[in-house]
Short mmCIF file of C-alpha atoms in Angstrom, two decimals:
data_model
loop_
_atom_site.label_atom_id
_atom_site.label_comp_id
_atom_site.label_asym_id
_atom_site.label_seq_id
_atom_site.Cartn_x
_atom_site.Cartn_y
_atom_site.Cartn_z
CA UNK X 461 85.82 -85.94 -61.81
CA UNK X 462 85.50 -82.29 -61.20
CA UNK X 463 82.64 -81.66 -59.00
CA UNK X 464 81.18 -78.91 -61.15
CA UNK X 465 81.07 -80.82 -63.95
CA UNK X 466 79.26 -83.28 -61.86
CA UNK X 467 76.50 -81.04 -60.90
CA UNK X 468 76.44 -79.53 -64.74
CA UNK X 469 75.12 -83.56 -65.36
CA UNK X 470 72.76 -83.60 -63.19
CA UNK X 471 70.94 -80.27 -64.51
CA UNK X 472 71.30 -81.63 -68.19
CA UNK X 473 69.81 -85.04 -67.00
CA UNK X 474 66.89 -82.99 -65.09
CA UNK X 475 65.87 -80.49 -67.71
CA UNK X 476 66.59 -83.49 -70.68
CA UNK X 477 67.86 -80.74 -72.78
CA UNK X 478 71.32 -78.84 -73.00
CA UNK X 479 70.16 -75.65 -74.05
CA UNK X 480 67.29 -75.68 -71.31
CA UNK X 481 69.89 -77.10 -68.66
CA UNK X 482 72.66 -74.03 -69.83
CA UNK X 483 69.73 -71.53 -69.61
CA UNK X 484 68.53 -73.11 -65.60
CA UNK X 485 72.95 -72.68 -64.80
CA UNK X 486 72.98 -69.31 -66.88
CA UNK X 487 75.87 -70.42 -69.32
CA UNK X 488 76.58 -70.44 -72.73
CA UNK X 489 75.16 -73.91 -74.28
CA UNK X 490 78.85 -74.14 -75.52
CA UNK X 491 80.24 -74.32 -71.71
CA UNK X 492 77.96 -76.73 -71.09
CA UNK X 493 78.86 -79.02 -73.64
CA UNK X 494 82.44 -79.08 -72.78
CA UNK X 495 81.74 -79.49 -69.47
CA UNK X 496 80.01 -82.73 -70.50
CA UNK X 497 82.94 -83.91 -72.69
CA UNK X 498 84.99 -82.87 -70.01
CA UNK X 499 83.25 -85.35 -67.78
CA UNK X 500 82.63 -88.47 -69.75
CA UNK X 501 86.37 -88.34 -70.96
CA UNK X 502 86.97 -88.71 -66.71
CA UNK X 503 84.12 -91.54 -67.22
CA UNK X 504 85.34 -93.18 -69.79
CA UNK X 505 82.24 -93.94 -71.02
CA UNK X 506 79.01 -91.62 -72.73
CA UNK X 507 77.24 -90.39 -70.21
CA UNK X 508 74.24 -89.14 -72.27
CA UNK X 509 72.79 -89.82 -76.33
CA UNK X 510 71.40 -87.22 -78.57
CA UNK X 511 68.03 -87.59 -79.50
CA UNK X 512 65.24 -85.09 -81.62
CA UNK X 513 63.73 -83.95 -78.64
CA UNK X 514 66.90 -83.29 -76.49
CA UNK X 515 69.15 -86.03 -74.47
CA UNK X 516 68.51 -89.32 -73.06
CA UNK X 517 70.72 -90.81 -69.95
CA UNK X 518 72.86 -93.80 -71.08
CA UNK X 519 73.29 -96.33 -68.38
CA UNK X 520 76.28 -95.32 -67.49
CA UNK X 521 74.74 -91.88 -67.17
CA UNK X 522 71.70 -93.59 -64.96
CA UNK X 523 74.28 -94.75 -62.40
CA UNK X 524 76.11 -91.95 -62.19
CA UNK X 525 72.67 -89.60 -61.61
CA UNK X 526 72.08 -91.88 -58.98
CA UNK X 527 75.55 -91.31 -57.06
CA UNK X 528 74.72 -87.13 -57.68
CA UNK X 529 71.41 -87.28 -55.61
CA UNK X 530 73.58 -89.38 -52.52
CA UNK X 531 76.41 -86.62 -53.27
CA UNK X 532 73.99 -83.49 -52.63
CA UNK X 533 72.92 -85.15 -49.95
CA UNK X 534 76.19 -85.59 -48.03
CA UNK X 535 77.00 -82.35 -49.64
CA UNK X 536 73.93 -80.02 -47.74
CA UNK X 537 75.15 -82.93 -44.64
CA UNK X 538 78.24 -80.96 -44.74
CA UNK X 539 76.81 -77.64 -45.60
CA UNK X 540 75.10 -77.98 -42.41
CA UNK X 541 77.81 -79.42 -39.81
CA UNK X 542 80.40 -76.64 -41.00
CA UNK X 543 77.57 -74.33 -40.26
CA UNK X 544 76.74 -75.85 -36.97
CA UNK X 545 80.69 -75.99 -35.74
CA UNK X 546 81.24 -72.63 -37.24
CA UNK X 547 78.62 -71.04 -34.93
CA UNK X 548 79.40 -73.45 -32.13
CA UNK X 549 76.12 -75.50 -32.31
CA UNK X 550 78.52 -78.58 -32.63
CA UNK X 551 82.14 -80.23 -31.46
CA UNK X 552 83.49 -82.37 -28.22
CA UNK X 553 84.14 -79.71 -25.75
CA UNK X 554 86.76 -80.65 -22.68
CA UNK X 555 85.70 -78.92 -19.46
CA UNK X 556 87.39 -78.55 -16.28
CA UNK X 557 86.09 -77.27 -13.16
CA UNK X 558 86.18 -76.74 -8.98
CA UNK X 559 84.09 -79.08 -7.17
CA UNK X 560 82.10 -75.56 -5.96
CA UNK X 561 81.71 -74.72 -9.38
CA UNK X 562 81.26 -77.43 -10.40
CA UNK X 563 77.82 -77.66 -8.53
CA UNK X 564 77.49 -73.86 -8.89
CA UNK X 565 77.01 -72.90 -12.44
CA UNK X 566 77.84 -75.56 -14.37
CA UNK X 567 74.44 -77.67 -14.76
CA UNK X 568 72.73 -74.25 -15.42
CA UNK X 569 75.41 -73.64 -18.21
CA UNK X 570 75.41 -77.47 -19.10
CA UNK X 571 71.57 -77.09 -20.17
CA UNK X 572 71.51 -73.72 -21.93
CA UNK X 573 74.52 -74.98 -24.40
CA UNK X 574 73.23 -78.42 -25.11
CA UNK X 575 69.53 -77.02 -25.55
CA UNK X 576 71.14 -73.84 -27.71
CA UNK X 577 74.03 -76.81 -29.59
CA UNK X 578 72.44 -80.32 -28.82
CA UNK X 579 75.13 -81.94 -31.15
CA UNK X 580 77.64 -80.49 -28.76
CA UNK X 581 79.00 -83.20 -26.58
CA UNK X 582 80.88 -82.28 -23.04
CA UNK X 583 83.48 -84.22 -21.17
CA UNK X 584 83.79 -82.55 -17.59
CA UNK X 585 86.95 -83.31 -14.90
CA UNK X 586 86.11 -82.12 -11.29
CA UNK X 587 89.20 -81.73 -9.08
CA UNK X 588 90.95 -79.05 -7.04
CA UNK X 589 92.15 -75.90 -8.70
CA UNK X 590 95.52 -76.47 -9.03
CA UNK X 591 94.52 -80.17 -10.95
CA UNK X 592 92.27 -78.52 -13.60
CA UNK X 593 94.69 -75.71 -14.66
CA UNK X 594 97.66 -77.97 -15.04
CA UNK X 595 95.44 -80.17 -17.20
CA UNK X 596 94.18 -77.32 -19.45
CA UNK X 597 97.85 -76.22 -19.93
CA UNK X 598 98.95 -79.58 -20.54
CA UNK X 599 96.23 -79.91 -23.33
CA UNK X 600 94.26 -82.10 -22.41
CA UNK X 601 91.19 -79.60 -21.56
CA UNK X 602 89.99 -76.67 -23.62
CA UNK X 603 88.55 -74.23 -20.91
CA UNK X 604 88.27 -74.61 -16.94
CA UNK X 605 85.65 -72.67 -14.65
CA UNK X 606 87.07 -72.60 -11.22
CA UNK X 607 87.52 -70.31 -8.58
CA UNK X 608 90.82 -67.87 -8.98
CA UNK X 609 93.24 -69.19 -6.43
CA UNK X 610 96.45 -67.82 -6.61
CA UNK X 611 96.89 -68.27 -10.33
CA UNK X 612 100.19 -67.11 -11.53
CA UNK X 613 100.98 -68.35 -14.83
CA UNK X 614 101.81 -66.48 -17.72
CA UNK X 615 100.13 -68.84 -20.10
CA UNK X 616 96.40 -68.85 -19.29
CA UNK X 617 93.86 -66.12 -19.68
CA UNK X 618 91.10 -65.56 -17.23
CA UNK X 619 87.65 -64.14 -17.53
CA UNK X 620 85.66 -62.98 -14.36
CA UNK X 621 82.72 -64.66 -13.57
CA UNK X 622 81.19 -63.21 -10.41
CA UNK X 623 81.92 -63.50 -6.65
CA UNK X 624 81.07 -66.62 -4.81
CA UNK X 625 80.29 -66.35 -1.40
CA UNK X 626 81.53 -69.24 1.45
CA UNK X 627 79.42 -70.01 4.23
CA UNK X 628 79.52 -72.37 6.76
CA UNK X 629 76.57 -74.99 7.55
CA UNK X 630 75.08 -77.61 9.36
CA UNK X 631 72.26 -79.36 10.03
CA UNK X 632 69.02 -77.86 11.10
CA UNK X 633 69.61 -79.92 14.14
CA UNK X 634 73.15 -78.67 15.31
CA UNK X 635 73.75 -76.59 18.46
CA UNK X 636 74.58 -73.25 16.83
CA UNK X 637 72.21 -73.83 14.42
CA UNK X 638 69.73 -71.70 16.48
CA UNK X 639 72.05 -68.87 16.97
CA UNK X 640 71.67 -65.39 15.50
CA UNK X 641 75.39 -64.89 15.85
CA UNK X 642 78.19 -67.19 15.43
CA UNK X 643 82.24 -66.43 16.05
CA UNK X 644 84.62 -68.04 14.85
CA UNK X 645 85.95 -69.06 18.42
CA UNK X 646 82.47 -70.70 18.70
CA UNK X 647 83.89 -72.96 15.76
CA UNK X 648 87.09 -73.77 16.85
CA UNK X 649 85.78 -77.56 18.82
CA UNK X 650 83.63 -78.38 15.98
CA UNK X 651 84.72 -80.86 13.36
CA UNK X 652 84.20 -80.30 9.73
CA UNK X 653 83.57 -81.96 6.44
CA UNK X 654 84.93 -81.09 3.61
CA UNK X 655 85.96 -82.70 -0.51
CA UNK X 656 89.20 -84.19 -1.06
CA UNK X 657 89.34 -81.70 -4.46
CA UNK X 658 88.85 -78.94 -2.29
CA UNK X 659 91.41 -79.60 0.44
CA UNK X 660 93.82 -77.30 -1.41
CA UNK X 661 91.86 -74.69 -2.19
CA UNK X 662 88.37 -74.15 0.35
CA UNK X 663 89.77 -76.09 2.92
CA UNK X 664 93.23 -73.88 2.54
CA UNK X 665 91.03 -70.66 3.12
CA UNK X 666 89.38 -72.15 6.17
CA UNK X 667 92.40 -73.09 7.96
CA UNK X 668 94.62 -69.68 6.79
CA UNK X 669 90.80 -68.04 8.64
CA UNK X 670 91.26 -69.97 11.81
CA UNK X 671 95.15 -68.69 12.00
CA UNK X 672 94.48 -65.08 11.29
CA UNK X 673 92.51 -64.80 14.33
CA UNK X 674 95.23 -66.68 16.09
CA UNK X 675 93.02 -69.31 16.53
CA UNK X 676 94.04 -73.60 16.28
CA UNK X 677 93.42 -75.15 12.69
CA UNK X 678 90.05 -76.93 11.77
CA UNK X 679 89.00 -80.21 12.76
CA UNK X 680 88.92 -82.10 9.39
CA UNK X 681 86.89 -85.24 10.14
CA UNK X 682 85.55 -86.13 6.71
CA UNK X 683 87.55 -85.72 3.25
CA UNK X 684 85.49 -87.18 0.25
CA UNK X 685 85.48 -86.93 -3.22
CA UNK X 686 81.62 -86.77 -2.86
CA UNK X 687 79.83 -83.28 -2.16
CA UNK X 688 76.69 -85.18 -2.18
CA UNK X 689 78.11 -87.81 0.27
CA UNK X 690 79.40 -85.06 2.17
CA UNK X 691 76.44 -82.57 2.91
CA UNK X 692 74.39 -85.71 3.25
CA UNK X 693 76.61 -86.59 6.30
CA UNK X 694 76.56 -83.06 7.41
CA UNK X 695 73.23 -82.82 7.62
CA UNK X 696 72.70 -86.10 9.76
CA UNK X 697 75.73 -85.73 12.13
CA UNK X 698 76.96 -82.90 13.97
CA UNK X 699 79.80 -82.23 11.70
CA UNK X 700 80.16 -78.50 9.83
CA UNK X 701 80.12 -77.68 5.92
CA UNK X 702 82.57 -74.78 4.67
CA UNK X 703 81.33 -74.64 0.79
CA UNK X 704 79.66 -71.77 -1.57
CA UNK X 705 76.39 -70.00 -0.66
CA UNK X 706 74.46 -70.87 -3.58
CA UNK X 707 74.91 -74.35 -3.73
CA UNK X 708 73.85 -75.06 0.43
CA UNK X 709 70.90 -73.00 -0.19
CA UNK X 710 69.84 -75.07 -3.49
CA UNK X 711 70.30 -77.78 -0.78
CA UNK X 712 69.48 -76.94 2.22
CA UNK X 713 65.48 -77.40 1.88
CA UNK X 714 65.72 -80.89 0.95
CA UNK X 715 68.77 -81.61 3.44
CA UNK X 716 67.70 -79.83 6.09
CA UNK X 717 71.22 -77.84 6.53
CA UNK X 718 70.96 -74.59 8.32
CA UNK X 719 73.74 -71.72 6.99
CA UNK X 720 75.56 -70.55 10.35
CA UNK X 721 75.52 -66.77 10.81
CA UNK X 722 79.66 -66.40 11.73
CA UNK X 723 79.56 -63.01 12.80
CA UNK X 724 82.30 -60.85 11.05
CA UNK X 725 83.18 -62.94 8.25
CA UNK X 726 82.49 -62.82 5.38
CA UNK X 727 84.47 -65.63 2.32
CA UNK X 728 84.26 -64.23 -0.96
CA UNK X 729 86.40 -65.85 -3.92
CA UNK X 730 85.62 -64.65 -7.24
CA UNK X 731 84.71 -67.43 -10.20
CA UNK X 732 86.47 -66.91 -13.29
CA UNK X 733 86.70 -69.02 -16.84
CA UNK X 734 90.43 -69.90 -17.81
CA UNK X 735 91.94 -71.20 -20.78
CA UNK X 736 95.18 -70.97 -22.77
CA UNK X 737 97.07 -68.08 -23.96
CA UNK X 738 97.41 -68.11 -27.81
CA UNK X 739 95.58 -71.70 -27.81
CA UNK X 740 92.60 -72.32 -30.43
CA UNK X 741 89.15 -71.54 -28.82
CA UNK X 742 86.66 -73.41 -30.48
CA UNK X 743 83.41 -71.96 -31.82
CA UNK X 744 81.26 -74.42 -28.80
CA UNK X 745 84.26 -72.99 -26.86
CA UNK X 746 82.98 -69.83 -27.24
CA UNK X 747 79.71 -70.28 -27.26
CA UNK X 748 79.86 -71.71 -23.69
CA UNK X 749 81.56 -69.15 -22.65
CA UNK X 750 79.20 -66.08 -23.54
CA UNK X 751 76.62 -68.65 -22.04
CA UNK X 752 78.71 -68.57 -18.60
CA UNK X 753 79.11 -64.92 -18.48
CA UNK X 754 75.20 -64.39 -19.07
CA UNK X 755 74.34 -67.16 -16.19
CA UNK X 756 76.98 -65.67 -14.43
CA UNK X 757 74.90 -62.35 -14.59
CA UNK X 758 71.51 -64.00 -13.57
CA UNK X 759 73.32 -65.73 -10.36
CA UNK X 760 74.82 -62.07 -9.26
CA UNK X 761 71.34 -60.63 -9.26
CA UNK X 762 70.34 -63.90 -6.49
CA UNK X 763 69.69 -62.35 -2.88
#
């Protein structure tokens, strides 16, 4: 059954009249009636009887008019799920990010997209850099939001974010907590926490640090997968916190973590949103994205 002709029906069986029914569709009564033929020869069966005052709906007719109203139905369903995956207020989106970032920008980003799209449903994977990007080029994630670490391949595109800043903290209790002015000698007997995702990547920069000022590597006491677990030990032990600026100040009331003032240094690794070269970016793909770059703009204008 042609869908047209199925609509064509329903109009005839709502007006009870072919000419009034070709007049509400603007077409010739002629069309109409063909259209009708054409439709109860895919039946089988009459759909509709002739009478002086216009048609009535055989009961074949009946049953069918009753499958038409479940048809528009699942038809404006449709109408509106193309429309909301079209403008990206729907689909499964795979996300991939830093364990910094991951605390960073994310939730912020999170919220807006599922307020903006809340048919949108999100899957996120928090691991080191490296981990992420080889998933999104293997497939199985759409974008990543991570910190650019040495990213060489060919095969992803990157969009700038903004510039995270690394600090180092400790709890409100620690010795140097209470110092204007911290060197990095001062560090070099202290022992450190730090995630087992960012081992490769924060806790790289930390010890490449130390050696540039021909000092001995970090301490590395504590690897977790946990950043909670981790600044909650940091800020009950004497142990020291390497991790991004925004995310020990969002905890450092509630902690009571202290950021150490390390006197010429200054960690700055820029944020950026990957994902594959010549891949299909999906509408909520998209839509995240221009939702990153405009929290990315609200976090740059933080003190």
């Amino acid at each position: 059954m042609d869908l047209r002709d199925i609509e064509y029906f329903a109009m005839v069986a709502e007006h009870g009249h072919v000419g009034r029914a070709a007049e509400a569709l603007g077409l010739g009564q002629p069309a109409l009636s063909m259209s009708l033929r054409r439709l109860e020869k895919s039946a089988q069966a009459k759909l509709v009887k002739r009478t002086p005052k216009g048609v009535e709906l055989t009961a074949v007719g009946a049953a069918l008019l009753s499958h038409v109203r479940r048809l528009r139905l699942a038809r404006d369903d449709l109408a509106r799920e193309v429309a909301d995956l079209a403008h990206g207020r729907a689909g499964h989106l795979r996300i991939g990010a830093g364990p910094a970032t991951a605390e960073g920008i994310l939730p912020e980003a999170c919220s807006a997209l599922l307020k903006d799209a809340p048919k949108v449903t999100l899957n996120i994977a928090v691991s080191n850099t490296h981990a992420v990007l080889r998933a999104l080029l293997n497939g199985e994630l759409d974008i990543v939001v991570s910190h650019i670490w040495q990213v060489t391949s060919q095969d992803l595109n990157h969009e700038p974010l903004w510039d995270d800043e690394f600090v180092v903290s400790a709890s409100i209790n620690h010795g140097l907590a209470k110092r204007k002015s911290v060197t990095l000698g001062d560090l070099v007997q202290e022992r450190w926490a730090i995630t087992a995702a960012g081992a490769q990547t924060s806790g790289q920069l930390l010890h490449r640090t130390f050696e540039n000022c021909g000092l001995p590597p970090p301490q590395i006491a504590l690897v977790s997968d946990s950043v909670m677990l981790r600044r909650r030990t940091v800020a009950s032990s004497s142990l020291l916190d390497f991790g991004s600026k925004r995310t020990v100040k969002a905890a450092a009331p509630h902690l009571r973590l202290a950021i150490l003032p390390v006197k010429d240094m200054k960690w700055i690794r820029p944020v950026g949103v990957f994902y594959r070269k010549d891949a299909y970016l999906s509408p909520a793909a998209k839509r995240f994205i221009e939702i990153l770059k405009a929290t990315a703009k609200e976090i740059a204008k933080e003190p």
